[in-house]
GROMACS .gro file of C-alpha atoms in nm:
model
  428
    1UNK     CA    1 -11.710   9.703  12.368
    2UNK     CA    2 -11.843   9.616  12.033
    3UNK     CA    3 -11.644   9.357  11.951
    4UNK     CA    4 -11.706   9.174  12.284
    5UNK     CA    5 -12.012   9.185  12.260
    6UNK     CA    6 -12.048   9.049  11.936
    7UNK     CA    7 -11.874   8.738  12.072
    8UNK     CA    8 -12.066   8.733  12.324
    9UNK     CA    9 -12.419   8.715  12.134
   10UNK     CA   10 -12.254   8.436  11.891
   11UNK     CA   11 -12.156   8.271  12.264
   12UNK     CA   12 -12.576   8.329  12.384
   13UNK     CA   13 -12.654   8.234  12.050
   14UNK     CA   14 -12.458   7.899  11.980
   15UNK     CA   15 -12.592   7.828  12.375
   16UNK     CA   16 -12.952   7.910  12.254
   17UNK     CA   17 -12.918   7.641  11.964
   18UNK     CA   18 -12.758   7.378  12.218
   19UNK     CA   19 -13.058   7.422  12.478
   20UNK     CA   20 -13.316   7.426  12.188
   21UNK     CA   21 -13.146   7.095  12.100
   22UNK     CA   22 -13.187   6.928  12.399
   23UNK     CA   23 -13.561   7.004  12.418
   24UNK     CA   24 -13.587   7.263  12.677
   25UNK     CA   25 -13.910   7.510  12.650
   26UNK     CA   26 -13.829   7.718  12.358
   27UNK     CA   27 -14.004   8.027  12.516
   28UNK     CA   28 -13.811   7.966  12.777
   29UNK     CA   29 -13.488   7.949  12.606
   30UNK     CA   30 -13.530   8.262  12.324
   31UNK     CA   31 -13.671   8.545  12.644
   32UNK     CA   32 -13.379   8.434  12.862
   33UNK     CA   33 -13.133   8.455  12.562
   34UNK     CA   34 -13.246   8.782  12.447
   35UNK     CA   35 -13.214   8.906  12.795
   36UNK     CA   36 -12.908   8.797  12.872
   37UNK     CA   37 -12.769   8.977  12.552
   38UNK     CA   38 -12.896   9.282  12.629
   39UNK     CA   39 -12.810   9.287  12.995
   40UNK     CA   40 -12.439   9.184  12.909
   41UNK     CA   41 -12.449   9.480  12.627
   42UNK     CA   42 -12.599   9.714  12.910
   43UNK     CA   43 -12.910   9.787  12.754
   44UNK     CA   44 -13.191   9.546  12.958
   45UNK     CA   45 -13.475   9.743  12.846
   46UNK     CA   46 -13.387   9.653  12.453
   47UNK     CA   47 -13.500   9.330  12.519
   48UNK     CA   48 -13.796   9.388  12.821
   49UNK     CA   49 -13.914   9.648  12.523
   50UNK     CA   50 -13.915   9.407  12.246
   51UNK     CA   51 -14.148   9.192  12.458
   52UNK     CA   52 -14.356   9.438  12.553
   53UNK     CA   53 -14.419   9.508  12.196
   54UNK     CA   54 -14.467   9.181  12.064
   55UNK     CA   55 -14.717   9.152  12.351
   56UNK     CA   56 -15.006   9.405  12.154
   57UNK     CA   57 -14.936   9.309  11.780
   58UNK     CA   58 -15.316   9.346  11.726
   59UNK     CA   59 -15.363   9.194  11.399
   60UNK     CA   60 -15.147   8.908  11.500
   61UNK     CA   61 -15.349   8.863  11.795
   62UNK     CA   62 -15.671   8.874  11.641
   63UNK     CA   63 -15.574   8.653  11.343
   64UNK     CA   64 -15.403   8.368  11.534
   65UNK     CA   65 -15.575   8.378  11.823
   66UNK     CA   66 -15.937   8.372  11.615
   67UNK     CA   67 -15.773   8.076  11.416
   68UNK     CA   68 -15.704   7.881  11.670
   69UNK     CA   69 -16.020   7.889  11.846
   70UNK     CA   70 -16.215   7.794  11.504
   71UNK     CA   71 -15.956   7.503  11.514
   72UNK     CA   72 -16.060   7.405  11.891
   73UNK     CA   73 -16.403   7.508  11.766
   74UNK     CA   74 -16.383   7.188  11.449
   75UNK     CA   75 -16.169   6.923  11.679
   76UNK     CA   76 -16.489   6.916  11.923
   77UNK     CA   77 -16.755   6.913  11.684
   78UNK     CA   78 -16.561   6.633  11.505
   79UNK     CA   79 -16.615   6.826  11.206
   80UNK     CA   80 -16.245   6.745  11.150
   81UNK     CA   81 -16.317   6.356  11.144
   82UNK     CA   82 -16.614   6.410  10.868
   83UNK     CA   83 -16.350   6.564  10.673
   84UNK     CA   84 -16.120   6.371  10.639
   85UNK     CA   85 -16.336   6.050  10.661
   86UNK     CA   86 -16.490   6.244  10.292
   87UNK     CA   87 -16.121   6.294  10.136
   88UNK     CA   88 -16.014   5.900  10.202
   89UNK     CA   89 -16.282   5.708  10.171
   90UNK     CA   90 -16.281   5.775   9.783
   91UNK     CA   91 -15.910   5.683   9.748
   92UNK     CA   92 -15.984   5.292   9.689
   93UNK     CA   93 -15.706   5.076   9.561
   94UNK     CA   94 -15.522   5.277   9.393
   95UNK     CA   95 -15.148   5.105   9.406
   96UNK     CA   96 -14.834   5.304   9.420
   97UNK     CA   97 -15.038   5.597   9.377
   98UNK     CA   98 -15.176   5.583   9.678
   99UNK     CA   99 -14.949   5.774   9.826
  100UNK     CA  100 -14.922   6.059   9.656
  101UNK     CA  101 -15.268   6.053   9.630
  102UNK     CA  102 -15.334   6.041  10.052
  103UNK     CA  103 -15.056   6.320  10.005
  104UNK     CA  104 -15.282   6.542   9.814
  105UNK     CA  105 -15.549   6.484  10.018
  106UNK     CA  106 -15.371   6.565  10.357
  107UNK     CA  107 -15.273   6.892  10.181
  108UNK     CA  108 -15.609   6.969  10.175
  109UNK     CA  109 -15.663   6.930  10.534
  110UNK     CA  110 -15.373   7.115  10.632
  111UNK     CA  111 -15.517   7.443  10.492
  112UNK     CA  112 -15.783   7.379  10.736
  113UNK     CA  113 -15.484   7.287  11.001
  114UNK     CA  114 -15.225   7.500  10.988
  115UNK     CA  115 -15.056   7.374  11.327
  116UNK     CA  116 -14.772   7.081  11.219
  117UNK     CA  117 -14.847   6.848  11.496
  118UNK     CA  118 -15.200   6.905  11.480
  119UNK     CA  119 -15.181   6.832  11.127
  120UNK     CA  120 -14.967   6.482  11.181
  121UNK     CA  121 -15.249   6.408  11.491
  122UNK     CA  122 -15.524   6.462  11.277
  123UNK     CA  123 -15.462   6.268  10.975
  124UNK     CA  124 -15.189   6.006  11.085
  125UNK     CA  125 -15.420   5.762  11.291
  126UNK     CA  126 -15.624   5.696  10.951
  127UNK     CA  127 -15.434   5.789  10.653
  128UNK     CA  128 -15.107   5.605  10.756
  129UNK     CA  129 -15.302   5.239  10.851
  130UNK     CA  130 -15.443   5.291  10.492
  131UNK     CA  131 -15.112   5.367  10.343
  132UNK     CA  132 -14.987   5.071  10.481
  133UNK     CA  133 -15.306   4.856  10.456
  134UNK     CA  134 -15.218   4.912  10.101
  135UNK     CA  135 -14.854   4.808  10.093
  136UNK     CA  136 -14.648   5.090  10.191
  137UNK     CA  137 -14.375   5.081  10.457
  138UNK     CA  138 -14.511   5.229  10.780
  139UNK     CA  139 -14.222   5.502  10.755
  140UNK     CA  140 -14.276   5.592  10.394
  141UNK     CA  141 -14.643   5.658  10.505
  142UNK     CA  142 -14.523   5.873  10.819
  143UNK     CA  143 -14.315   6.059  10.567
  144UNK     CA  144 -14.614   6.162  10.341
  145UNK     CA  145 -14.761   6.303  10.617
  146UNK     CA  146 -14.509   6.493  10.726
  147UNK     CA  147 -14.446   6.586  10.359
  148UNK     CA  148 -14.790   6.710  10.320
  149UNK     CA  149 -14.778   6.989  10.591
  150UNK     CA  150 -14.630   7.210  10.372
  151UNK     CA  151 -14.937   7.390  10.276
  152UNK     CA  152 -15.106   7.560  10.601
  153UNK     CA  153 -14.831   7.836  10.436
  154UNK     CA  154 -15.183   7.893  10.213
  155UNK     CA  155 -15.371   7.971  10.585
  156UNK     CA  156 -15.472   8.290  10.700
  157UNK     CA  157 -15.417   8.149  11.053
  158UNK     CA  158 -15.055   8.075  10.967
  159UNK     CA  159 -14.911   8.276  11.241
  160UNK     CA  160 -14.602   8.368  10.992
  161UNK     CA  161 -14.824   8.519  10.710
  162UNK     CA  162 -15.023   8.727  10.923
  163UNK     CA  163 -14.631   8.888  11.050
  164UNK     CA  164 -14.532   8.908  10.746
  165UNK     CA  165 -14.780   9.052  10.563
  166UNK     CA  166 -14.746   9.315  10.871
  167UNK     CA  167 -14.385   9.398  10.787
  168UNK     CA  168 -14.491   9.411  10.405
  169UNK     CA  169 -14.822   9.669  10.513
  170UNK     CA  170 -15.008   9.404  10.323
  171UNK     CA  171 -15.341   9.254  10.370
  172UNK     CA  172 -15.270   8.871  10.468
  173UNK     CA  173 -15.522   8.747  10.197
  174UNK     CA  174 -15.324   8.993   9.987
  175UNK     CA  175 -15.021   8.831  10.051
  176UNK     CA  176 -15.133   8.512  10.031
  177UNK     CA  177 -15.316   8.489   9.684
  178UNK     CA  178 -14.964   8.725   9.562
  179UNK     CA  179 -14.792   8.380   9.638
  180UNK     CA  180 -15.022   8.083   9.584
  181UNK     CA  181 -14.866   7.973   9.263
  182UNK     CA  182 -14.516   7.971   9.444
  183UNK     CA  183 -14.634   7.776   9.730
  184UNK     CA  184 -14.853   7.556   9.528
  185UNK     CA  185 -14.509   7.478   9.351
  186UNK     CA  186 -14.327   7.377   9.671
  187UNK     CA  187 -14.602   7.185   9.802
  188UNK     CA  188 -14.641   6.982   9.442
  189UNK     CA  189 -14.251   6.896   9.479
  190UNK     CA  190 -14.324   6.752   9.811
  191UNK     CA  191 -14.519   6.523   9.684
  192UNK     CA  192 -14.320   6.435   9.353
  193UNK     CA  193 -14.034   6.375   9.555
  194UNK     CA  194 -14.175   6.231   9.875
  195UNK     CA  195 -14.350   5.978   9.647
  196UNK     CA  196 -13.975   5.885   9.453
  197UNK     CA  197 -13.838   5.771   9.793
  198UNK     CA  198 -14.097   5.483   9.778
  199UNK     CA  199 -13.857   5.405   9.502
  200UNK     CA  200 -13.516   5.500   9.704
  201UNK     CA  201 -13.581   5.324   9.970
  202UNK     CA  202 -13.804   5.038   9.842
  203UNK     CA  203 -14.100   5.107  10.080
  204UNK     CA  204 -14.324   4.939   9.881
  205UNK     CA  205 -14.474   4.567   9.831
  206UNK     CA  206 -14.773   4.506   9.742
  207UNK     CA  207 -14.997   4.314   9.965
  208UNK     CA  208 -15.067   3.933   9.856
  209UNK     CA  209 -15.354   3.762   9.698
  210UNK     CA  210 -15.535   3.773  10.012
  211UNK     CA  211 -15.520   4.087  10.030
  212UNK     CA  212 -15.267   4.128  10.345
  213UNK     CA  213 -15.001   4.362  10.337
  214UNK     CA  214 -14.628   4.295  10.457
  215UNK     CA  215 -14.619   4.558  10.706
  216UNK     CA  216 -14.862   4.626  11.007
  217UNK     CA  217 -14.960   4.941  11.214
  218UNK     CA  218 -15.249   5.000  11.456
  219UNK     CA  219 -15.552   5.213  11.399
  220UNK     CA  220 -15.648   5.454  11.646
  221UNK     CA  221 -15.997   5.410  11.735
  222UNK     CA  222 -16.081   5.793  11.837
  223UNK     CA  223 -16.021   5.899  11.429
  224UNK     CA  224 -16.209   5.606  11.331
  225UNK     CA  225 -16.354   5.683  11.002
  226UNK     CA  226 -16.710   5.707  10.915
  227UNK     CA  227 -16.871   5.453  10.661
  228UNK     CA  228 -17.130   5.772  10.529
  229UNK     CA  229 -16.931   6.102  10.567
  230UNK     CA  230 -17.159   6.397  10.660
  231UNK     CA  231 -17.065   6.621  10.385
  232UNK     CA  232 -17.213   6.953  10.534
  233UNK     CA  233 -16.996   6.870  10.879
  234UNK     CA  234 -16.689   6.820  10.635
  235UNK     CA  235 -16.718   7.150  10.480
  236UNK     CA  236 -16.676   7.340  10.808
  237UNK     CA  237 -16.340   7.315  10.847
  238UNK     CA  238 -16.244   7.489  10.463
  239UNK     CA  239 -16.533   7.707  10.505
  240UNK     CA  240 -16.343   8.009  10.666
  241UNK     CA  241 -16.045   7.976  10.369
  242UNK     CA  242 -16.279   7.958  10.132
  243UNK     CA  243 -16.431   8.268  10.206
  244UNK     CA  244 -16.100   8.479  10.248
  245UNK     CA  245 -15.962   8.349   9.932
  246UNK     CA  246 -16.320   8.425   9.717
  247UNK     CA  247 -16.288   8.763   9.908
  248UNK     CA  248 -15.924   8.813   9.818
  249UNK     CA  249 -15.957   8.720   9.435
  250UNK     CA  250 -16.304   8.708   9.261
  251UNK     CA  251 -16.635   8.832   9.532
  252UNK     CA  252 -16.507   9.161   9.674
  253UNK     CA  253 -16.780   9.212   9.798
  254UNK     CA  254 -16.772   8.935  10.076
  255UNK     CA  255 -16.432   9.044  10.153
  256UNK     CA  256 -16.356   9.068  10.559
  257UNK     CA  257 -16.144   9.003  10.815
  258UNK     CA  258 -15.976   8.682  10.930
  259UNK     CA  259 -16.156   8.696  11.290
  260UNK     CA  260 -16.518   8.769  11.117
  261UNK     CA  261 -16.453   8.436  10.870
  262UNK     CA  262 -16.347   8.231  11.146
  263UNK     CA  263 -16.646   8.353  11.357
  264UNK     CA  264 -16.872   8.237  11.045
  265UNK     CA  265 -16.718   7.922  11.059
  266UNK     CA  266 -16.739   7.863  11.392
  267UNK     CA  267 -17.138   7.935  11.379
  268UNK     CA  268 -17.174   7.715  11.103
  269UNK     CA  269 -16.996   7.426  11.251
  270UNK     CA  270 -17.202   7.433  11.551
  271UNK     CA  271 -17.538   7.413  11.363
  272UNK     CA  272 -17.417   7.146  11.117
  273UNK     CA  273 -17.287   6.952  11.421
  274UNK     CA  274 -17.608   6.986  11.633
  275UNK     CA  275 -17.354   7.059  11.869
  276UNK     CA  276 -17.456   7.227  12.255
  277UNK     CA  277 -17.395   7.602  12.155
  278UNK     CA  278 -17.232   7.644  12.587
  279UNK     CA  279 -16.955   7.373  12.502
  280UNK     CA  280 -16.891   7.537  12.180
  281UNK     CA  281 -16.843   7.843  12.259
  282UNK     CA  282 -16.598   7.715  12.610
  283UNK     CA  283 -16.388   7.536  12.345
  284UNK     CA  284 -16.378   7.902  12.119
  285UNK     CA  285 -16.231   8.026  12.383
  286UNK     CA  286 -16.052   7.776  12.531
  287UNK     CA  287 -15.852   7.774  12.173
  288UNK     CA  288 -15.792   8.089  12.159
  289UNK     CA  289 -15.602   8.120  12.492
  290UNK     CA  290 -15.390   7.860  12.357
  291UNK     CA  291 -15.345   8.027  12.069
  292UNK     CA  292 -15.178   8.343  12.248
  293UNK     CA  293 -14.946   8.123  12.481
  294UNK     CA  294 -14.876   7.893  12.248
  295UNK     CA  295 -14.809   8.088  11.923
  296UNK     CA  296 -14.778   8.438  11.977
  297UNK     CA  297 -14.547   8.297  12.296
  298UNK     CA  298 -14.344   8.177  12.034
  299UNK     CA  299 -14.333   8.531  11.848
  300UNK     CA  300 -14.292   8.740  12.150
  301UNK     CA  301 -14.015   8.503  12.256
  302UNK     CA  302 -13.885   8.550  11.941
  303UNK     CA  303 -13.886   8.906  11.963
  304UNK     CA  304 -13.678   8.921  12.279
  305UNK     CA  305 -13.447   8.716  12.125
  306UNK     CA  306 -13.412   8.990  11.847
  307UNK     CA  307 -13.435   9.266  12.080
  308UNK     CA  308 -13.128   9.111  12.247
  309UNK     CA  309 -12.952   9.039  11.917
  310UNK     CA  310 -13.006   9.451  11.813
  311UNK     CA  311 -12.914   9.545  12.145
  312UNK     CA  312 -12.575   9.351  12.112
  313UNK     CA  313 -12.507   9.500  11.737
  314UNK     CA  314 -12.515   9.181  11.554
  315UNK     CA  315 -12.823   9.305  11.367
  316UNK     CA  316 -12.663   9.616  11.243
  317UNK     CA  317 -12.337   9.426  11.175
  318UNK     CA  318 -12.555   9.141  10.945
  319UNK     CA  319 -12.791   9.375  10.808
  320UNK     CA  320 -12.423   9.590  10.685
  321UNK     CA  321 -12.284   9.249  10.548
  322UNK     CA  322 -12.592   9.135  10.341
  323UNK     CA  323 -12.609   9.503  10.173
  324UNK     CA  324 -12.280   9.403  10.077
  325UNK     CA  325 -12.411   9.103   9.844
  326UNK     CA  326 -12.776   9.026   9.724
  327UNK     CA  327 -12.678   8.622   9.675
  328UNK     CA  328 -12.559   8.650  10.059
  329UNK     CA  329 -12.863   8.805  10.202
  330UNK     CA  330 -13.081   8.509   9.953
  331UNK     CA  331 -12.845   8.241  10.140
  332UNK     CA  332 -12.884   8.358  10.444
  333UNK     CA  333 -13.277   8.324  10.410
  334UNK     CA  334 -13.249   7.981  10.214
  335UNK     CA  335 -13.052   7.806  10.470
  336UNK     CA  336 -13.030   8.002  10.790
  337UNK     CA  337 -13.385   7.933  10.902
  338UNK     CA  338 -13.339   7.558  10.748
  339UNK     CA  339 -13.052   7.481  10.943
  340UNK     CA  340 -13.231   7.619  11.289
  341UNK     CA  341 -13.515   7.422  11.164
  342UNK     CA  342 -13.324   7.054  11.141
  343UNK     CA  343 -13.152   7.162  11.463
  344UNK     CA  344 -13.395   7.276  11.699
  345UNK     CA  345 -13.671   7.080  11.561
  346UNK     CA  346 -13.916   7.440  11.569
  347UNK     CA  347 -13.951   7.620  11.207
  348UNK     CA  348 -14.147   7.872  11.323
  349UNK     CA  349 -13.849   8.001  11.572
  350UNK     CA  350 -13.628   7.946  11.349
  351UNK     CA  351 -13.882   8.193  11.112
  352UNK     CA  352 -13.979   8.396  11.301
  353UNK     CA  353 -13.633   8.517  11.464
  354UNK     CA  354 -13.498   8.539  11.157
  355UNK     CA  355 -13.796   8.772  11.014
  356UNK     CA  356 -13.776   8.979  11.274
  357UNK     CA  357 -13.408   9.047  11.250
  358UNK     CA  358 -13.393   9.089  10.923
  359UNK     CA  359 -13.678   9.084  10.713
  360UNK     CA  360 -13.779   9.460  10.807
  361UNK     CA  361 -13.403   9.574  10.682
  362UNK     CA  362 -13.509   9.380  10.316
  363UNK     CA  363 -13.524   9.701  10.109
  364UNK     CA  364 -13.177   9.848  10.238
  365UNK     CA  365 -13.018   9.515  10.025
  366UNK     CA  366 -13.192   9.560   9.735
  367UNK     CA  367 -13.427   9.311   9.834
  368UNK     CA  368 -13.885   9.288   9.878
  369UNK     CA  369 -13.959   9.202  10.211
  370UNK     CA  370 -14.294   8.974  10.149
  371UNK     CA  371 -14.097   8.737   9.931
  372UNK     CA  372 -13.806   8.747  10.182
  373UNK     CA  373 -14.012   8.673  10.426
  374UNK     CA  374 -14.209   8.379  10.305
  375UNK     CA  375 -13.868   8.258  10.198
  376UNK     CA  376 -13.696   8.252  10.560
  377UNK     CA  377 -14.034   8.132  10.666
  378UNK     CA  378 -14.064   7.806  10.404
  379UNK     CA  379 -13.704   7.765  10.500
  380UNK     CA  380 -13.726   7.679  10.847
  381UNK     CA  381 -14.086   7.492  10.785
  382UNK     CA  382 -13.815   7.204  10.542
  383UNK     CA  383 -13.578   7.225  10.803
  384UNK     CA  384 -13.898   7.115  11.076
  385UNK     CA  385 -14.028   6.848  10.805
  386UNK     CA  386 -13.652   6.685  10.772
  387UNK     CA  387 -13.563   6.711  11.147
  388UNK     CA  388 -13.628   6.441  11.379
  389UNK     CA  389 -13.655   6.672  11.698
  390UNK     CA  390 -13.958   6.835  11.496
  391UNK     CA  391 -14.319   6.768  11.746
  392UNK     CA  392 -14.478   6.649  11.402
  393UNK     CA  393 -14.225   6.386  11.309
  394UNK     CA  394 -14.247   6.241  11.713
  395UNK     CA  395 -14.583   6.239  11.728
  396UNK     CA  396 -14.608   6.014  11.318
  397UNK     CA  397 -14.297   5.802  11.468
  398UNK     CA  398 -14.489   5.717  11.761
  399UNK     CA  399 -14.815   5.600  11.504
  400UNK     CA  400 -14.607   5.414  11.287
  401UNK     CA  401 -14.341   5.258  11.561
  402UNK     CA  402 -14.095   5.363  11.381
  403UNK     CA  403 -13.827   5.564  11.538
  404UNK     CA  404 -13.844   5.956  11.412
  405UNK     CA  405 -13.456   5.929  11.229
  406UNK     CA  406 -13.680   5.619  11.033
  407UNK     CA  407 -13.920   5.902  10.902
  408UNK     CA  408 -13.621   6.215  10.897
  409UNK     CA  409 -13.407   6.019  10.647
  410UNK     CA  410 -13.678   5.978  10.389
  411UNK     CA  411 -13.774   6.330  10.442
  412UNK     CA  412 -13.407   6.486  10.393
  413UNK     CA  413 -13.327   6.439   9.994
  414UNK     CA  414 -13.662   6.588   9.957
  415UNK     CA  415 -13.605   6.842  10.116
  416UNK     CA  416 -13.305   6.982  10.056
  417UNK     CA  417 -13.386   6.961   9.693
  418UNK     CA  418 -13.711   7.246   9.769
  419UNK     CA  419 -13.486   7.423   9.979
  420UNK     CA  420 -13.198   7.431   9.666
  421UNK     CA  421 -13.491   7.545   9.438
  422UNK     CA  422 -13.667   7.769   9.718
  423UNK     CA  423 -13.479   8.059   9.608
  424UNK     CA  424 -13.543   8.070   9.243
  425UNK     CA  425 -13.907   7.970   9.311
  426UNK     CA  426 -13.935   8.299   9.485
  427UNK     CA  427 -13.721   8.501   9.280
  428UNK     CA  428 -13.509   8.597   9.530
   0.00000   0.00000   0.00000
């Protein structure tokens, strides 16, 4: 019985991958995969459980669902405009480095942003006319976008700290200042080697005497920047980060919880904005719904999918072959979650059902769960940037007119450089 239904969960599970592939709902696809493993193992309620109990993760509710309504909160105060209309408007003419330059500055941002496509939607209608304004191939400019997402890993709202920082008993803003320096490293690479495949692939000429560049792309007129930035309005959006990570390192005494920040946040955006306090506060909550189907959909889909996996013994069977070998177990977290990532076009599945099969069994290979975890989770966030299913990479190819394998193939050396060096970065 074991053995068939070991087979039959890498059957479910090479199915899962194929339906992923072609784009169907990935909720969708993880419950019904998870159920169907632990229906065919005779244990249903393995899986039904595991989505029960996904369902009240409080803290993750409270920290992602809080986070996203501050995010809904900033989009219709256009406090999200002011900021980024404060970061580019500086940039000038700076050349080549330009580029890494807009790159820095989108890094920024995406602290504030820690959704990928929101990220890309946000920034991509007025960075990547300026990149290319400037002389840069419309798909090298999609690419530093892409490239840039990298840290919302540094967000409290990241819906993959705030689990794993759970499995570790660890305060998120605990976890997250333990590993700022190795994230700050990953995201730095990005750039580096984003900005040498302007090189590679010869994406850039700069524009002529008059001033016109080679390449064209249109602007979108709704993130139309602002000629006189409204600096208090483009504050809002870092202000709840800023106060976690004082809180977290050097004023204890302003410490508190993700919610109350974003809550502060929210308030202040509101006031800066002049903004009607009813519409606000619809938008709030408006976000946060989304935040629960949307994201914690994602985990409690997840979950099922794990519950089915357990159900069907492959857990036990992996977690006994990675105590066999620390450098398996590290490979299994460098690539795994990468490889889901390119295929299915979703890091945070690819993440999350990896940490929640086998992050929580870290310790019984010799292993720390928090760096484990951020591992698997930084893993299938390359595999996203590099794939050209990824929602992020659609939504940049559909700016620039290129097509998204345009933007994938100038992501992938990158890439699978950071994920080469992911391990050792982490100390795995």
């Amino acid at each position: 019985m074991t053995t068939f239904t070991l087979w039959m969960a890498v059957i479910v599970t090479l199915l899962t991958i194929a339906a992923l592939l072609k784009r169907w709902e990935t909720r969708l696809v993880l419950f019904a995969s998870g159920l169907l493993m632990a229906t065919l193992s005779l244990d249903p309620m393995a899986a039904l459980n595991a989505f029960a109990n996904n369902m009240t993760r409080g803290s993750l509710i409270m920290s992602i669902c809080s986070s996203m309504g501050f995010a809904a909160a900033i989009s219709i105060t256009r406090c999200d405009v002011q900021l980024v209309s404060s970061c580019v408007k500086p940039l000038g003419r700076l050349g080549v480095f330009l580029l890494p330059a807009c790159m820095l500055v989108a890094s920024c941002v995406a602290v504030a942003v820690p959704s990928a496509a929101g990220s890309a939607a946000a920034l991509g209608p007025t960075m990547i006319p300026l990149m290319v304004r400037a002389g840069f191939h419309p798909a090298i400019a999609g690419a530093a976008i892409i490239g840039s997402i990298s840290p919302s890993t540094l967000s409290p709202g990241s819906s993959h700290n705030v689990f794993i920082a759970q499995l570790a008993d660890m305060k998120v803003m605990d976890l997250i200042v333990s590993f700022t320096p190795e994230i700050l490293t990953v995201c730095a690479l990005n750039i580096i080697l984003v900005t040498a495949m302007v090189f590679v692939f010869k994406d850039y000429k700069k524009p002529g005497p008059d001033g016109v560049s080679a390449f064209a792309v249109e602007a979108n007129e709704h993130w139309q920047l602002t000629d006189r930035p409204n600096y208090l309005m483009a504050v809002a959006p870092i202000l709840p980060v800023v106060i976690l990570f004082l809180g977290a390192t050097c004023l204890p005494a302003i410490r508190m919880s993700i919610p109350a920040a974003m809550l502060i946040g929210t308030v202040y955006a509101m006031i800066v904005a002049r903004a009607n306090p009813a519409t606000v506060t619809k938008e709030f909550f408006t976000g946060m719904g989304k935040g629960y189907a949307n994201i914690m959909g994602i985990i409690i889909a997840a979950g099922t999918f794990a519950g089915g996996l357990q159900a069907a013994g492959v857990i036990d069977a992996l977690i006994s072959t990675l105590k066999e070998s620390n450098d398996i177990a590290r490979y299994a977290a460098n690539f795994g979650p990468f490889v889901m990532g390119v295929l299915t076009g979703s890091g945070d599945a690819a993440g999350h059902a990896f940490n929640q099969a086998v992050t929580p069994h870290a310790a019984s290979f010799g292993m720390d769960i928090a760096s484990l975890g951020m591992v698997a989770a930084l893993s299938g966030a390359l595999g996203r940037m590099c794939s050209p299913l990824a929602g992020a990479t659609i939504v940049v190819a559909g700016m620039t007119r290129m097509t998204p394998l345009d933007i994938s193939k100038r992501m992938a050396i990158p890439m699978l450089i950071n994920l080469v060096l992911l391990g050792f970065i982490f100390d795995l």
